[in-house]
Amino acid sequence: MRWKEQLLKLTPYQPGKSIEQVKKQYQLEKIVKLASNENPFGCSEMVKSALRFHTESLAIYPNGNAANLREELAKFLQVDEEEIIFGNGSDNLIQMISRALLHPNASTVMSTNTFSQYKHNAILEGAIIKEVPDKNGEHDLDSMLAAIDEKTNVIWVCSPNNPTGTYIPESKLVAFLDQVPEHILVVLDEAYYEYVIADDYYDSIKLTRKYRNLIVLRTFSKIYGLAALRVGYGVAQKEIIKALEPAREPFNVNTVAQIAAAAAIADQKFVEECKKKNRQGLNQFYQFCKQNDLRYFPSQTNFILIDFKVESEKVFQFLLERGFIVRSGNALGFPTAVRITVGSKEQNEGVIKALEEFLAEKKSEVHTILGE
């Protein structure tokens, strides 16, 4: 087979270990998964009710235009229906954009230590990749501007950023957008938008009204709790959406997912409650870090990246053996840190207790080595 050369150099996306895998491997009855930034509170009861009464035949293709979901989302966001494009998760939208704009004679700019799928898809398309070193877990926007050349077609901006949880203040983002040439598409990935509480965050939908080269990506996988159904969407001016549509697979959002997402939009009370509980959970981790003098990134998301100053695999494995699945920082660009999804109050207490045990063992080992 004459596979693409770049395909042979890539490894598939590696999801975190599943609950079933860990139960079997370590013979544990209870597993707490805090690795994939899923909503520990599930989804809205309105979603469950809508799916309960779903009686359409599974033999019928989904509405290819996601008509009802499109209408509900357009009303909620206060944009035209033609300014929205849907994906099988926002990953699918990243794939579409890469397919539409990247090729061996095109370059793309991104930060280091950001969402891996930007680079992954750029490699698949054979594009020239310009990775700009981050500054303390944040995008270095000035250096990203400097990396633009005559071949640049796409710039990826993740805010809040995965895996650090940091964000870009409005003043910095607007100054950046003002300087990007109009023929270059800026992709603003806001998968964690609903969790943000920062006062100087921006209204990205309003920014798409001003900047003709900006597309905003969001998802129903995080705070809405619909990760299993895979629904993402992009918002931009009509010209961008019209150009992207041919790169979208037909029927790429299934019928059940469309029904669930439309119902989820209607329950903003659930969203606000999850946002509140998430902030309380983050404060649990902040207190733990401060008590143990651990460096962490203040987060605008539903996860926290903590530096334990040891190989991240050691922390990961210690927690795994005690029934807590987190994300090792090795693959995220932070080899001495782990990323932990904020869970329920009880789940947070459990993993923090295990982390305190880890730190106690680590301290004991140091004392032994020093002969104290």
Coordinates of C-alpha atoms in Angstrom, one line a residue:
M1 CA 0.0 0.0 0.0
R2 CA 1.3 3.5 -0.8
W3 CA 0.2 5.2 2.4
K4 CA 0.9 8.9 2.9
E5 CA 4.4 9.3 4.4
Q6 CA 3.1 11.6 7.1
L7 CA 0.5 9.1 8.1
L8 CA 3.1 6.4 8.9
K9 CA 4.9 8.8 11.2
L10 CA 1.8 9.6 13.3
T11 CA 0.3 7.6 16.2
P12 CA -3.4 7.5 16.8
Y13 CA -4.9 9.7 19.5
Q14 CA -4.4 8.0 22.8
P15 CA -7.5 8.4 25.1
G16 CA -7.1 7.9 28.8
K17 CA -7.5 4.4 30.3
S18 CA -11.1 3.3 30.5
I19 CA -12.9 2.4 33.8
E20 CA -13.3 -1.2 32.6
Q21 CA -9.6 -1.5 31.9
V22 CA -8.5 -0.2 35.3
K23 CA -11.0 -2.3 37.2
K24 CA -9.8 -5.5 35.5
Q25 CA -6.1 -4.7 35.7
Y26 CA -6.0 -3.7 39.4
Q27 CA -9.0 -5.7 40.6
L28 CA -10.7 -2.6 41.9
E29 CA -14.5 -2.3 42.4
K30 CA -14.7 1.5 42.3
I31 CA -13.0 3.7 39.8
V32 CA -13.1 7.5 39.5
K33 CA -12.2 8.8 36.0
L34 CA -10.8 12.3 36.1
A35 CA -8.8 12.2 32.9
S36 CA -11.0 13.4 30.0
N37 CA -12.6 16.6 31.3
E38 CA -16.1 15.1 31.2
N39 CA -18.9 16.6 33.3
P40 CA -19.1 14.6 36.6
F41 CA -22.7 15.8 36.9
G42 CA -23.8 14.2 33.7
C43 CA -26.4 16.0 31.5
S44 CA -29.6 17.9 32.0
E45 CA -32.8 16.1 32.9
M46 CA -34.3 17.9 29.9
V47 CA -32.0 15.9 27.7
K48 CA -32.9 12.6 29.3
S49 CA -36.6 13.4 28.9
A50 CA -36.2 14.4 25.3
L51 CA -34.3 11.1 24.5
R52 CA -36.8 9.1 26.4
F53 CA -39.6 10.1 24.0
H54 CA -37.5 9.7 20.9
T55 CA -39.4 7.3 18.7
E56 CA -38.0 7.9 15.2
S57 CA -36.8 4.9 13.3
L58 CA -33.1 4.3 13.4
A59 CA -33.3 3.3 9.7
I60 CA -33.8 7.0 8.8
Y61 CA -30.8 9.2 8.1
P62 CA -30.4 12.2 10.3
N63 CA -31.5 15.7 9.2
G64 CA -28.4 16.6 7.1
N65 CA -28.8 20.3 7.9
A66 CA -29.5 19.7 11.7
A67 CA -32.5 22.0 11.1
N68 CA -34.1 22.0 14.5
L69 CA -30.8 22.2 16.4
R70 CA -29.6 24.9 14.0
E71 CA -32.7 26.9 14.7
E72 CA -32.5 26.6 18.5
L73 CA -28.7 27.4 18.6
A74 CA -29.0 30.4 16.3
K75 CA -31.7 31.8 18.5
F76 CA -29.6 31.2 21.6
L77 CA -26.5 32.7 20.2
Q78 CA -28.4 35.5 18.3
V79 CA -26.8 34.7 15.0
D80 CA -28.1 33.8 11.6
E81 CA -28.6 30.0 10.9
E82 CA -26.2 30.3 8.0
E83 CA -23.5 31.4 10.3
I84 CA -23.3 28.0 12.0
I85 CA -21.6 24.8 11.0
F86 CA -21.9 21.5 12.9
G87 CA -19.4 18.7 13.5
N88 CA -19.2 15.3 15.1
G89 CA -17.5 17.0 18.0
S90 CA -15.3 20.0 17.6
D91 CA -12.5 17.6 16.6
N92 CA -14.4 17.1 13.4
L93 CA -14.5 20.8 12.8
I94 CA -10.7 21.0 13.2
Q95 CA -10.4 18.2 10.7
M96 CA -12.7 20.1 8.2
I97 CA -10.7 23.3 8.5
S98 CA -7.4 21.5 8.0
R99 CA -8.8 19.6 5.0
A100 CA -10.1 22.9 3.5
L101 CA -7.1 25.1 4.0
L102 CA -3.9 23.1 4.7
H103 CA -1.7 21.4 2.1
P104 CA 2.1 21.0 1.5
N105 CA 2.5 24.6 0.3
A106 CA 0.6 26.1 3.2
S107 CA 1.8 26.9 6.7
T108 CA -0.1 27.0 10.0
V109 CA 0.7 28.7 13.2
M110 CA 0.0 27.3 16.7
S111 CA 1.4 27.4 20.3
T112 CA 3.3 24.6 21.9
N113 CA 1.5 22.9 24.8
T114 CA -1.9 23.2 23.3
F115 CA -4.6 20.9 22.0
S116 CA -2.8 18.1 20.0
Q117 CA -5.3 17.8 17.2
Y118 CA -4.2 21.1 15.5
K119 CA -0.8 19.7 14.9
H120 CA -2.1 16.1 14.2
N121 CA -4.3 17.3 11.4
A122 CA -1.7 19.7 10.0
I123 CA 0.7 16.8 9.7
L124 CA -1.9 14.7 7.9
E125 CA -2.4 17.4 5.3
G126 CA 1.4 17.7 4.9
A127 CA 1.3 21.4 5.9
I128 CA 4.3 23.4 7.2
I129 CA 3.9 23.6 10.9
K130 CA 5.1 26.6 12.9
E131 CA 4.9 25.9 16.6
V132 CA 5.6 29.0 18.8
P133 CA 6.8 28.3 22.4
D134 CA 4.3 29.2 25.0
K135 CA 5.0 31.6 27.9
N136 CA 4.2 30.0 31.2
G137 CA 1.4 27.9 29.7
E138 CA -0.1 30.8 27.7
H139 CA -0.1 31.6 24.0
D140 CA 2.7 34.1 23.0
L141 CA 0.6 36.1 20.6
D142 CA 3.3 38.5 19.6
S143 CA 5.6 35.6 18.6
M144 CA 2.7 33.9 16.8
L145 CA 2.2 37.1 14.7
A146 CA 5.9 37.1 13.9
A147 CA 5.6 33.5 12.7
I148 CA 3.1 34.4 10.0
D149 CA 4.6 34.3 6.4
E150 CA 3.2 34.4 2.9
K151 CA 2.2 30.7 3.1
T152 CA 0.2 31.0 6.3
N153 CA -3.4 29.9 6.0
V154 CA -4.6 29.1 9.5
I155 CA -3.7 30.2 13.0
W156 CA -5.0 28.1 16.0
V157 CA -5.8 29.8 19.3
C158 CA -7.1 27.8 22.2
S159 CA -8.7 29.9 24.9
P160 CA -9.2 28.6 27.6
N161 CA -6.2 26.5 26.7
N162 CA -6.0 22.8 27.0
P163 CA -4.0 21.5 28.9
T164 CA -3.1 24.5 31.1
G165 CA -6.6 26.1 31.6
T166 CA -5.2 29.6 31.0
Y167 CA -7.0 32.1 28.9
I168 CA -6.4 35.2 26.7
P169 CA -7.7 38.5 28.1
E170 CA -9.9 40.5 25.7
S171 CA -7.4 43.4 25.2
K172 CA -4.7 41.0 24.1
L173 CA -6.9 39.0 21.8
V174 CA -8.4 42.0 20.0
A175 CA -4.9 43.5 19.5
F176 CA -3.9 40.2 18.0
L177 CA -6.9 39.9 15.7
D178 CA -6.3 43.5 14.5
Q179 CA -2.9 42.5 13.2
V180 CA -3.7 39.2 11.5
P181 CA -4.0 39.6 7.7
E182 CA -7.6 39.1 6.5
H183 CA -6.8 36.2 4.2
I184 CA -5.6 34.0 7.2
L185 CA -8.3 32.1 9.1
V186 CA -8.0 32.5 12.9
V187 CA -9.6 29.5 14.7
L188 CA -10.6 30.3 18.3
D189 CA -11.2 27.1 20.1
E190 CA -13.5 27.6 23.0
A191 CA -14.4 24.1 24.1
Y192 CA -14.4 25.2 27.8
Y193 CA -16.1 28.6 27.2
E194 CA -19.0 27.9 29.5
Y195 CA -16.7 27.4 32.5
V196 CA -15.0 30.8 32.2
I197 CA -15.5 33.3 35.1
A198 CA -12.7 35.9 34.2
D199 CA -14.0 39.5 34.1
D200 CA -11.7 40.4 31.2
Y201 CA -12.8 37.5 29.0
Y202 CA -14.3 38.5 25.6
D203 CA -17.6 37.9 23.8
S204 CA -16.2 35.7 20.9
I205 CA -19.5 35.6 19.0
K206 CA -19.5 39.4 18.8
L207 CA -15.9 39.3 17.6
T208 CA -17.0 37.2 14.7
R209 CA -19.3 40.1 13.6
K210 CA -16.2 42.3 13.4
Y211 CA -13.5 40.0 12.0
R212 CA -14.3 38.3 8.7
N213 CA -11.4 35.8 9.2
L214 CA -12.5 34.5 12.6
I215 CA -14.3 31.2 13.4
V216 CA -15.2 30.2 16.9
L217 CA -15.4 26.5 17.9
R218 CA -17.5 25.2 20.8
T219 CA -18.8 21.8 21.9
F220 CA -21.6 20.1 23.8
S221 CA -19.1 17.6 25.2
K222 CA -18.0 19.5 28.2
I223 CA -20.4 21.4 30.5
Y224 CA -23.4 20.1 28.6
G225 CA -22.4 16.6 29.4
L226 CA -23.0 15.1 26.0
A227 CA -19.5 13.8 25.2
A228 CA -20.8 10.3 24.2
L229 CA -23.0 11.9 21.4
R230 CA -20.3 14.1 19.8
V231 CA -21.7 17.5 18.9
G232 CA -19.6 20.5 18.1
Y233 CA -20.2 23.7 16.3
G234 CA -18.5 26.6 14.6
V235 CA -19.7 30.2 14.3
A236 CA -18.4 32.6 11.7
Q237 CA -19.5 35.0 9.0
K238 CA -21.5 33.3 6.2
E239 CA -18.7 33.4 3.7
I240 CA -16.5 31.2 5.9
I241 CA -19.3 28.7 6.7
K242 CA -20.3 28.5 3.0
A243 CA -16.7 27.7 2.0
L244 CA -16.3 25.1 4.7
E245 CA -19.5 23.2 4.1
P246 CA -18.2 21.1 1.2
A247 CA -15.6 19.7 3.6
R248 CA -18.3 18.5 6.0
E249 CA -19.3 14.9 5.7
P250 CA -23.0 14.4 5.0
F251 CA -25.1 13.5 8.1
N252 CA -22.1 14.0 10.4
V253 CA -24.3 14.7 13.5
N254 CA -26.6 11.8 14.3
T255 CA -30.3 12.2 15.1
V256 CA -30.1 11.4 18.8
A257 CA -27.2 13.9 19.2
Q258 CA -29.2 16.6 17.5
I259 CA -32.2 16.0 19.8
A260 CA -30.0 16.0 22.9
A261 CA -28.1 19.1 22.0
A262 CA -31.3 21.1 21.3
A263 CA -32.7 20.0 24.6
A264 CA -29.5 20.9 26.4
I265 CA -29.5 24.5 25.1
A266 CA -32.9 25.0 26.8
D267 CA -31.6 24.2 30.2
Q268 CA -29.2 27.0 31.0
K269 CA -30.0 26.6 34.7
F270 CA -28.2 23.2 34.6
V271 CA -25.2 24.9 32.9
E272 CA -25.0 27.6 35.6
E273 CA -25.2 25.0 38.4
C274 CA -22.4 23.0 36.9
K275 CA -20.3 26.1 36.5
K276 CA -20.8 26.9 40.2
K277 CA -20.0 23.4 41.4
N278 CA -16.9 23.4 39.1
R279 CA -15.6 26.6 40.6
Q280 CA -16.1 25.1 44.1
G281 CA -14.2 22.0 43.0
L282 CA -11.3 24.1 41.6
N283 CA -11.0 25.8 45.0
Q284 CA -10.6 22.4 46.7
F285 CA -7.6 21.8 44.5
Y286 CA -6.2 25.3 44.9
Q287 CA -6.3 24.9 48.7
F288 CA -4.5 21.5 48.4
C289 CA -1.8 23.0 46.2
K290 CA -1.2 26.0 48.5
Q291 CA -1.0 23.8 51.5
N292 CA 1.6 21.6 49.8
D293 CA 3.5 24.4 48.0
L294 CA 2.7 22.9 44.6
R295 CA 2.8 25.0 41.4
Y296 CA -0.4 25.0 39.4
F297 CA -2.1 27.0 36.6
P298 CA -5.1 29.0 37.7
S299 CA -7.8 27.5 35.5
Q300 CA -10.8 28.8 33.6
T301 CA -11.9 25.2 32.7
N302 CA -13.0 22.1 34.5
F303 CA -9.5 20.7 35.0
I304 CA -6.3 21.7 36.7
L305 CA -2.7 21.1 35.8
I306 CA -0.5 20.6 38.9
D307 CA 3.3 20.3 38.9
F308 CA 4.5 17.6 41.4
K309 CA 8.2 18.1 40.5
V310 CA 8.6 14.4 39.9
E311 CA 8.1 12.2 36.8
S312 CA 4.4 12.5 36.0
E313 CA 4.1 8.8 35.4
K314 CA 4.9 8.2 39.0
V315 CA 1.9 10.3 40.2
F316 CA -0.3 8.8 37.4
Q317 CA 0.5 5.2 38.4
F318 CA 0.2 5.9 42.1
L319 CA -3.3 7.2 41.6
L320 CA -4.3 4.5 39.1
E321 CA -3.5 1.8 41.5
R322 CA -5.9 3.5 44.0
G323 CA -8.7 3.8 41.5
F324 CA -8.2 7.3 40.2
I325 CA -7.6 7.8 36.5
V326 CA -6.0 11.2 35.7
R327 CA -3.9 12.4 32.7
S328 CA -0.2 12.2 32.8
G329 CA 1.6 15.3 31.7
N330 CA 4.1 13.4 29.5
A331 CA 2.0 13.6 26.4
L332 CA 0.9 17.2 27.2
G333 CA 4.2 18.8 27.3
F334 CA 4.5 18.9 31.1
P335 CA 6.6 15.9 32.1
T336 CA 6.4 16.6 35.9
A337 CA 2.7 17.5 36.0
V338 CA -0.6 15.8 35.9
R339 CA -3.9 17.1 34.6
I340 CA -6.9 16.4 36.8
T341 CA -10.5 16.8 35.8
V342 CA -12.6 18.6 38.5
G343 CA -15.1 16.0 39.8
S344 CA -17.9 16.1 42.4
K345 CA -17.0 17.3 45.9
E346 CA -16.6 13.7 47.0
Q347 CA -14.5 12.7 44.0
N348 CA -12.2 15.7 44.6
E349 CA -11.8 14.8 48.2
G350 CA -10.9 11.3 47.3
V351 CA -8.2 12.1 44.8
I352 CA -6.8 14.8 47.0
K353 CA -6.5 12.3 49.9
A354 CA -4.6 10.0 47.5
L355 CA -2.3 12.8 46.4
E356 CA -1.5 13.6 50.0
E357 CA -0.6 10.0 50.5
F358 CA 1.7 10.3 47.5
L359 CA 3.4 13.4 48.8
A360 CA 3.8 11.8 52.2
E361 CA 5.5 8.8 50.6
K362 CA 7.7 11.0 48.5
K363 CA 8.8 13.0 51.6
S364 CA 9.5 9.8 53.5
E365 CA 11.7 8.5 50.6
V366 CA 13.7 11.8 50.7
H367 CA 14.3 11.5 54.4
T368 CA 15.5 7.9 53.9
I369 CA 17.9 8.9 51.2
L370 CA 19.3 11.7 53.4
G371 CA 19.6 9.3 56.3
E372 CA 17.4 11.4 58.6

